[in-house]
């Protein structure tokens, strides 16, 4: 299979760490969107995921229904793609420890039930995690979890309003009440805990380098010197690269899969991202591969507004059931469905950690 190339256009040049303007970014997105109709070498799901990738910074999912109370119904792109910088290292103790699970209803649960919909911030361009199938429906590991949460709270997994949000808008979307939860490969860390609450961890990953096969880049090391390295704004990868660049030039984009498009266009030399995300990208484009070893250990959690502890506890109850059952658990079933061909088959969900108060 040949890797996908977008011909006849180039997106607007992305300044290091988001110094470009929204107008320039919008213009580039429009041209790349027109070029998406000329995709070659990809088929089926991969082509659909790529088309979503190049438009994700400017396009929202078709939506119906109302936003959470107090929030607008639109998720806006950030004024700058670097509006949410995060420190690469944790300074608090046990950031993955969350509130103990409970099935009791509280204000947040009652509000969701009154609205009749769970509003979830998700990705629509990360293959295997949150992406559009050829039939237009969202699919992926994160989407399966959203459905499980909706079924527990509302009795129907389809009672969900999905809102596509850029990586850098995950925290603002929660703080401003535009979504009830964010399920979008979001790493739990101490800096983010200052702004939002998290469920217990539902997946373990690590930062790693993705590069073209045959590239002189060998990993997160001195081989990055002088290379253009792409990361998603507001991601732990961006924070890590800012902390230790190894002489590379950082290029920041609004959505993670935009990095793969830039790599295919030759505008960057490598990508740093979670290896779980990168595995999906390598499955889309066999001309790229993970190099070196993971240099962090990170855990994904469901992000929730800090003023909704009852929702945190309810999600943790859902996760208890989601992990239960060993090889027959909903977690393992979803893992096999999405990752059996691209990630280790023996993977298990991380054990939950709890705290009181």
CSV table of C-alpha atoms in Angstrom, one decimal:
chain,number,residue,atom,x,y,z
A,1,UNK,CA,0.0,0.0,0.0
A,2,UNK,CA,1.4,3.4,-0.9
A,3,UNK,CA,1.3,6.2,1.7
A,4,UNK,CA,-1.2,9.0,1.1
A,5,UNK,CA,0.0,12.2,-0.5
A,6,UNK,CA,-2.1,15.4,-0.9
A,7,UNK,CA,-1.1,16.9,-4.2
A,8,UNK,CA,-1.6,20.3,-5.7
A,9,UNK,CA,-1.7,22.3,-2.4
A,10,UNK,CA,0.2,23.1,0.7
A,11,UNK,CA,-1.3,24.2,4.0
A,12,UNK,CA,-0.3,27.5,5.4
A,13,UNK,CA,3.1,27.3,7.1
A,14,UNK,CA,2.7,26.6,10.8
A,15,UNK,CA,5.0,28.8,12.9
A,16,UNK,CA,6.8,27.1,15.8
A,17,UNK,CA,4.5,26.7,18.8
A,18,UNK,CA,1.5,28.4,17.4
A,19,UNK,CA,2.7,31.9,16.6
A,20,UNK,CA,0.6,32.0,13.4
A,21,UNK,CA,-2.8,33.7,13.3
A,22,UNK,CA,-6.2,32.0,13.2
A,23,UNK,CA,-6.9,33.6,9.8
A,24,UNK,CA,-3.8,32.0,8.3
A,25,UNK,CA,-4.7,28.6,9.9
A,26,UNK,CA,-8.3,28.8,8.5
A,27,UNK,CA,-7.0,29.6,5.0
A,28,UNK,CA,-4.7,26.7,5.1
A,29,UNK,CA,-7.4,24.4,6.4
A,30,UNK,CA,-9.7,25.4,3.5
A,31,UNK,CA,-7.1,24.6,0.9
A,32,UNK,CA,-6.2,21.3,2.4
A,33,UNK,CA,-9.9,20.5,2.7
A,34,UNK,CA,-10.2,21.0,-1.1
A,35,UNK,CA,-7.2,18.8,-1.6
A,36,UNK,CA,-8.7,16.0,0.4
A,37,UNK,CA,-10.9,15.1,-2.6
A,38,UNK,CA,-7.7,14.1,-4.4
A,39,UNK,CA,-6.5,11.5,-1.9
A,40,UNK,CA,-4.6,8.6,-3.5
A,41,UNK,CA,-3.3,5.3,-2.2
A,42,UNK,CA,-5.6,5.0,0.8
A,43,UNK,CA,-8.9,3.1,0.9
A,44,UNK,CA,-11.9,2.6,3.2
A,45,UNK,CA,-11.5,3.7,6.8
A,46,UNK,CA,-8.0,5.1,6.3
A,47,UNK,CA,-9.1,7.5,3.6
A,48,UNK,CA,-12.0,8.6,5.7
A,49,UNK,CA,-9.8,9.2,8.7
A,50,UNK,CA,-7.3,11.2,6.7
A,51,UNK,CA,-10.0,13.4,5.2
A,52,UNK,CA,-11.2,14.1,8.8
A,53,UNK,CA,-7.7,14.9,9.9
A,54,UNK,CA,-7.1,17.8,7.4
A,55,UNK,CA,-10.4,19.5,8.3
A,56,UNK,CA,-10.6,18.8,12.0
A,57,UNK,CA,-9.3,22.2,13.1
A,58,UNK,CA,-12.1,24.0,11.4
A,59,UNK,CA,-15.0,21.5,11.2
A,60,UNK,CA,-17.4,20.4,14.0
A,61,UNK,CA,-19.6,17.3,14.0
A,62,UNK,CA,-23.2,17.9,13.0
A,63,UNK,CA,-25.0,18.3,16.3
A,64,UNK,CA,-28.5,18.5,17.7
A,65,UNK,CA,-29.8,19.2,21.1
A,66,UNK,CA,-28.6,21.6,23.8
A,67,UNK,CA,-25.2,22.2,25.4
A,68,UNK,CA,-24.7,21.7,29.1
A,69,UNK,CA,-26.3,24.5,31.2
A,70,UNK,CA,-24.3,27.7,31.1
A,71,UNK,CA,-22.4,26.8,28.0
A,72,UNK,CA,-22.7,27.8,24.3
A,73,UNK,CA,-23.5,25.2,21.7
A,74,UNK,CA,-20.3,25.8,19.7
A,75,UNK,CA,-16.8,24.7,20.4
A,76,UNK,CA,-14.5,27.4,19.0
A,77,UNK,CA,-10.9,26.9,17.8
A,78,UNK,CA,-8.4,28.6,20.1
A,79,UNK,CA,-7.2,32.1,19.4
A,80,UNK,CA,-3.7,30.6,19.5
A,81,UNK,CA,-2.9,26.9,19.2
A,82,UNK,CA,-0.7,27.1,22.2
A,83,UNK,CA,-3.2,28.4,24.7
A,84,UNK,CA,-2.8,25.5,27.1
A,85,UNK,CA,0.8,24.8,28.0
A,86,UNK,CA,1.5,22.0,30.4
A,87,UNK,CA,4.5,21.1,32.4
A,88,UNK,CA,6.0,17.8,31.3
A,89,UNK,CA,6.7,16.4,34.8
A,90,UNK,CA,4.3,15.7,37.6
A,91,UNK,CA,4.8,17.3,41.0
A,92,UNK,CA,1.9,15.9,42.9
A,93,UNK,CA,1.4,12.5,44.5
A,94,UNK,CA,-0.6,9.9,42.7
A,95,UNK,CA,-2.3,12.1,40.1
A,96,UNK,CA,-4.2,9.0,38.8
A,97,UNK,CA,-6.0,8.7,42.1
A,98,UNK,CA,-9.7,9.7,41.7
A,99,UNK,CA,-12.9,9.8,43.8
A,100,UNK,CA,-14.4,6.5,44.8
A,101,UNK,CA,-17.1,5.2,42.5
A,102,UNK,CA,-20.8,5.8,43.4
A,103,UNK,CA,-24.1,5.3,41.6
A,104,UNK,CA,-25.8,8.0,43.6
A,105,UNK,CA,-27.4,10.9,41.6
A,106,UNK,CA,-26.2,14.4,42.1
A,107,UNK,CA,-26.6,17.8,40.5
A,108,UNK,CA,-24.5,17.0,37.4
A,109,UNK,CA,-26.3,13.7,36.8
A,110,UNK,CA,-29.7,15.3,37.2
A,111,UNK,CA,-28.8,18.1,34.8
A,112,UNK,CA,-27.7,15.5,32.1
A,113,UNK,CA,-30.9,13.5,32.6
A,114,UNK,CA,-33.0,16.7,32.4
A,115,UNK,CA,-31.3,17.6,29.1
A,116,UNK,CA,-31.8,14.0,27.9
A,117,UNK,CA,-28.3,13.9,26.3
A,118,UNK,CA,-24.7,13.4,27.4
A,119,UNK,CA,-22.5,16.0,25.8
A,120,UNK,CA,-19.1,14.5,25.1
A,121,UNK,CA,-15.9,16.2,23.8
A,122,UNK,CA,-14.2,13.8,21.5
A,123,UNK,CA,-11.8,13.5,18.6
A,124,UNK,CA,-13.0,12.7,15.1
A,125,UNK,CA,-9.7,12.2,13.3
A,126,UNK,CA,-7.6,9.8,15.5
A,127,UNK,CA,-7.8,6.4,13.8
A,128,UNK,CA,-8.7,3.6,16.3
A,129,UNK,CA,-9.6,6.1,19.0
A,130,UNK,CA,-12.2,8.6,17.7
A,131,UNK,CA,-12.7,8.7,13.9
A,132,UNK,CA,-15.4,8.6,11.3
A,133,UNK,CA,-16.2,5.4,9.6
A,134,UNK,CA,-16.9,5.4,5.8
A,135,UNK,CA,-20.6,5.5,6.6
A,136,UNK,CA,-20.1,8.7,8.6
A,137,UNK,CA,-20.6,7.3,12.1
A,138,UNK,CA,-18.0,7.9,14.8
A,139,UNK,CA,-16.1,4.8,16.0
A,140,UNK,CA,-13.1,4.1,18.2
A,141,UNK,CA,-12.0,3.0,21.6
A,142,UNK,CA,-12.9,6.4,23.2
A,143,UNK,CA,-16.3,6.4,21.5
A,144,UNK,CA,-17.1,2.9,22.9
A,145,UNK,CA,-16.4,4.3,26.4
A,146,UNK,CA,-18.6,7.4,25.8
A,147,UNK,CA,-21.4,5.0,24.9
A,148,UNK,CA,-21.0,3.0,28.1
A,149,UNK,CA,-21.2,6.2,30.2
A,150,UNK,CA,-24.3,7.4,28.4
A,151,UNK,CA,-26.0,4.0,28.8
A,152,UNK,CA,-25.4,4.0,32.5
A,153,UNK,CA,-26.7,7.5,33.1
A,154,UNK,CA,-29.5,7.7,30.5
A,155,UNK,CA,-30.2,4.1,29.8
A,156,UNK,CA,-29.4,4.4,26.1
A,157,UNK,CA,-25.9,4.6,24.5
A,158,UNK,CA,-27.1,6.6,21.6
A,159,UNK,CA,-28.2,9.6,23.7
A,160,UNK,CA,-25.0,11.5,23.1
A,161,UNK,CA,-24.1,14.8,21.5
A,162,UNK,CA,-20.6,14.4,20.2
A,163,UNK,CA,-18.6,17.6,20.0
A,164,UNK,CA,-15.3,17.5,18.1
A,165,UNK,CA,-12.7,19.6,19.9
A,166,UNK,CA,-9.0,20.3,19.2
A,167,UNK,CA,-6.4,19.0,21.7
A,168,UNK,CA,-5.8,22.5,23.0
A,169,UNK,CA,-9.5,23.1,23.7
A,170,UNK,CA,-10.1,20.1,26.0
A,171,UNK,CA,-9.8,22.0,29.2
A,172,UNK,CA,-11.5,25.2,28.1
A,173,UNK,CA,-14.5,23.2,26.8
A,174,UNK,CA,-15.0,21.7,30.2
A,175,UNK,CA,-14.4,24.9,32.2
A,176,UNK,CA,-16.8,26.9,30.0
A,177,UNK,CA,-19.6,24.2,30.2
A,178,UNK,CA,-19.6,23.3,26.5
A,179,UNK,CA,-19.3,19.6,27.3
A,180,UNK,CA,-20.1,17.3,30.2
A,181,UNK,CA,-17.0,15.0,29.7
A,182,UNK,CA,-14.0,14.8,27.5
A,183,UNK,CA,-13.0,11.4,26.3
A,184,UNK,CA,-10.1,12.1,24.0
A,185,UNK,CA,-6.8,10.3,24.8
A,186,UNK,CA,-6.3,12.9,27.5
A,187,UNK,CA,-3.3,12.2,29.9
A,188,UNK,CA,-3.9,12.7,33.6
A,189,UNK,CA,-1.3,14.9,35.1
A,190,UNK,CA,-0.8,17.3,38.0
A,191,UNK,CA,-1.0,20.5,35.9
A,192,UNK,CA,-4.3,19.5,34.4
A,193,UNK,CA,-5.7,18.6,37.8
A,194,UNK,CA,-5.5,22.2,38.7
A,195,UNK,CA,-8.1,22.9,36.1
A,196,UNK,CA,-10.3,19.8,35.7
A,197,UNK,CA,-11.1,16.5,37.5
A,198,UNK,CA,-10.3,13.1,36.1
A,199,UNK,CA,-11.8,9.6,36.4
A,200,UNK,CA,-9.5,6.7,37.2
A,201,UNK,CA,-7.2,5.7,34.4
A,202,UNK,CA,-8.7,3.7,31.5
A,203,UNK,CA,-5.6,3.3,29.3
A,204,UNK,CA,-1.8,3.4,29.7
A,205,UNK,CA,0.5,4.9,27.0
A,206,UNK,CA,3.8,6.6,26.6
A,207,UNK,CA,5.4,9.3,24.5
A,208,UNK,CA,7.4,8.1,21.5
A,209,UNK,CA,8.7,9.4,18.2
A,210,UNK,CA,7.1,8.6,14.9
A,211,UNK,CA,9.3,9.1,11.8
A,212,UNK,CA,9.5,7.9,8.2
A,213,UNK,CA,11.1,4.6,7.5
A,214,UNK,CA,14.8,5.2,6.7
A,215,UNK,CA,14.9,8.5,8.6
A,216,UNK,CA,18.1,9.3,10.5
A,217,UNK,CA,15.9,10.0,13.6
A,218,UNK,CA,16.4,7.2,16.1
A,219,UNK,CA,14.2,8.3,18.9
A,220,UNK,CA,13.8,11.0,21.5
A,221,UNK,CA,17.5,11.8,21.5
A,222,UNK,CA,20.3,13.9,19.8
A,223,UNK,CA,19.2,12.6,16.4
A,224,UNK,CA,16.4,15.2,16.6
A,225,UNK,CA,18.9,18.1,16.3
A,226,UNK,CA,18.0,20.4,13.5
A,227,UNK,CA,14.8,18.5,12.6
A,228,UNK,CA,11.3,19.9,12.5
A,229,UNK,CA,9.3,17.9,15.1
A,230,UNK,CA,5.5,18.2,15.2
A,231,UNK,CA,3.3,18.0,18.3
A,232,UNK,CA,-0.3,18.8,19.1
A,233,UNK,CA,-0.9,22.1,21.0
A,234,UNK,CA,-1.7,21.5,24.6
A,235,UNK,CA,-0.4,18.0,24.6
A,236,UNK,CA,2.1,16.4,26.9
A,237,UNK,CA,4.3,15.8,23.9
A,238,UNK,CA,4.5,19.5,23.2
A,239,UNK,CA,5.4,20.1,26.9
A,240,UNK,CA,8.1,17.5,26.7
A,241,UNK,CA,9.6,18.9,23.6
A,242,UNK,CA,9.7,22.4,25.0
A,243,UNK,CA,11.4,21.1,28.1
A,244,UNK,CA,14.0,19.1,26.2
A,245,UNK,CA,14.2,19.8,22.4
A,246,UNK,CA,17.5,18.2,21.6
A,247,UNK,CA,18.1,21.1,19.2
A,248,UNK,CA,15.0,20.4,17.2
A,249,UNK,CA,12.5,23.0,15.9
A,250,UNK,CA,9.0,22.5,17.4
A,251,UNK,CA,6.0,22.8,15.1
A,252,UNK,CA,2.6,22.9,16.9
A,253,UNK,CA,-0.8,22.1,15.3
A,254,UNK,CA,-4.3,22.1,16.6
A,255,UNK,CA,-5.0,18.4,16.1
A,256,UNK,CA,-2.7,15.4,16.4
A,257,UNK,CA,-3.4,13.8,13.0
A,258,UNK,CA,-2.5,17.1,11.3
A,259,UNK,CA,1.1,16.2,12.2
A,260,UNK,CA,0.8,13.0,10.1
A,261,UNK,CA,-0.4,15.1,7.1
A,262,UNK,CA,2.5,17.5,7.5
A,263,UNK,CA,4.9,14.6,7.7
A,264,UNK,CA,3.5,13.2,4.5
A,265,UNK,CA,3.8,16.7,2.9
A,266,UNK,CA,7.5,16.9,3.9
A,267,UNK,CA,6.8,19.9,6.1
A,268,UNK,CA,8.1,18.2,9.3
A,269,UNK,CA,10.7,15.4,9.9
A,270,UNK,CA,9.0,13.6,12.7
A,271,UNK,CA,6.2,13.5,15.3
A,272,UNK,CA,6.1,13.1,19.0
A,273,UNK,CA,2.9,11.7,20.4
A,274,UNK,CA,1.5,9.0,22.6
A,275,UNK,CA,2.6,5.6,21.2
A,276,UNK,CA,-1.0,4.4,21.3
A,277,UNK,CA,-2.1,7.2,19.0
A,278,UNK,CA,1.0,6.7,16.8
A,279,UNK,CA,0.2,3.0,16.3
A,280,UNK,CA,-3.0,4.1,14.7
A,281,UNK,CA,-1.2,6.5,12.4
A,282,UNK,CA,1.3,3.8,11.4
A,283,UNK,CA,-1.6,1.6,10.6
A,284,UNK,CA,-2.9,4.3,8.3
A,285,UNK,CA,0.5,4.9,6.6
A,286,UNK,CA,2.9,2.0,6.4
A,287,UNK,CA,5.8,4.4,5.3
A,288,UNK,CA,6.1,5.6,8.9
A,289,UNK,CA,7.1,3.8,12.1
A,290,UNK,CA,7.7,4.3,15.8
A,291,UNK,CA,11.4,4.7,16.6
A,292,UNK,CA,13.3,4.5,19.9
A,293,UNK,CA,11.6,3.6,23.2
A,294,UNK,CA,8.7,5.3,25.0
A,295,UNK,CA,10.2,8.0,27.2
A,296,UNK,CA,7.2,8.6,29.5
A,297,UNK,CA,4.5,6.6,31.2
A,298,UNK,CA,1.1,8.2,30.9
A,299,UNK,CA,-2.5,7.3,31.8
A,300,UNK,CA,-5.6,8.4,30.0
A,301,UNK,CA,-8.6,9.5,32.0
A,302,UNK,CA,-12.1,10.9,31.4
A,303,UNK,CA,-11.9,14.6,32.1
A,304,UNK,CA,-14.8,16.3,33.9
A,305,UNK,CA,-15.5,19.7,35.3
A,306,UNK,CA,-14.1,20.1,38.9
A,307,UNK,CA,-17.6,21.3,40.1
A,308,UNK,CA,-19.2,17.9,39.2
A,309,UNK,CA,-17.8,15.3,41.7
A,310,UNK,CA,-21.0,13.3,41.4
A,311,UNK,CA,-20.3,12.8,37.7
A,312,UNK,CA,-16.7,11.8,38.5
A,313,UNK,CA,-17.9,9.2,40.9
A,314,UNK,CA,-20.5,7.9,38.4
A,315,UNK,CA,-17.9,7.6,35.6
A,316,UNK,CA,-15.6,5.7,38.0
A,317,UNK,CA,-18.5,3.3,38.7
A,318,UNK,CA,-18.9,2.8,34.9
A,319,UNK,CA,-15.2,2.1,34.6
A,320,UNK,CA,-15.3,-0.5,37.4
A,321,UNK,CA,-17.9,-2.4,35.3
A,322,UNK,CA,-16.1,-1.7,32.1
A,323,UNK,CA,-12.9,-3.4,33.3
A,324,UNK,CA,-14.6,-6.3,35.0
A,325,UNK,CA,-14.8,-9.7,33.3
A,326,UNK,CA,-11.3,-10.4,32.3
A,327,UNK,CA,-11.1,-11.5,28.6
A,328,UNK,CA,-14.8,-10.9,28.3
A,329,UNK,CA,-14.9,-7.4,29.8
A,330,UNK,CA,-16.2,-4.5,27.7
A,331,UNK,CA,-12.7,-3.0,27.9
A,332,UNK,CA,-11.0,-6.0,26.4
A,333,UNK,CA,-13.7,-6.4,23.8
A,334,UNK,CA,-13.2,-2.8,22.7
A,335,UNK,CA,-9.4,-3.3,22.8
A,336,UNK,CA,-9.5,-6.3,20.6
A,337,UNK,CA,-11.9,-4.6,18.2
A,338,UNK,CA,-9.7,-1.6,17.6
A,339,UNK,CA,-6.1,-2.5,18.5
A,340,UNK,CA,-5.6,-6.2,18.1
A,341,UNK,CA,-3.6,-5.7,14.9
A,342,UNK,CA,-1.6,-2.6,16.0
A,343,UNK,CA,-0.9,-2.9,19.7
A,344,UNK,CA,0.2,-5.7,22.1
A,345,UNK,CA,-2.5,-8.4,22.4
A,346,UNK,CA,-1.8,-9.0,26.1
A,347,UNK,CA,-2.6,-5.5,27.2
A,348,UNK,CA,-4.9,-5.1,30.2
A,349,UNK,CA,-6.6,-2.0,31.7
A,350,UNK,CA,-4.7,-0.1,34.4
A,351,UNK,CA,-5.8,-0.8,37.9
A,352,UNK,CA,-7.8,2.0,39.4
A,353,UNK,CA,-6.4,4.2,42.2
A,354,UNK,CA,-8.8,6.0,44.6
A,355,UNK,CA,-8.6,8.8,47.1
A,356,UNK,CA,-11.0,10.1,49.8
A,357,UNK,CA,-12.4,13.6,49.7
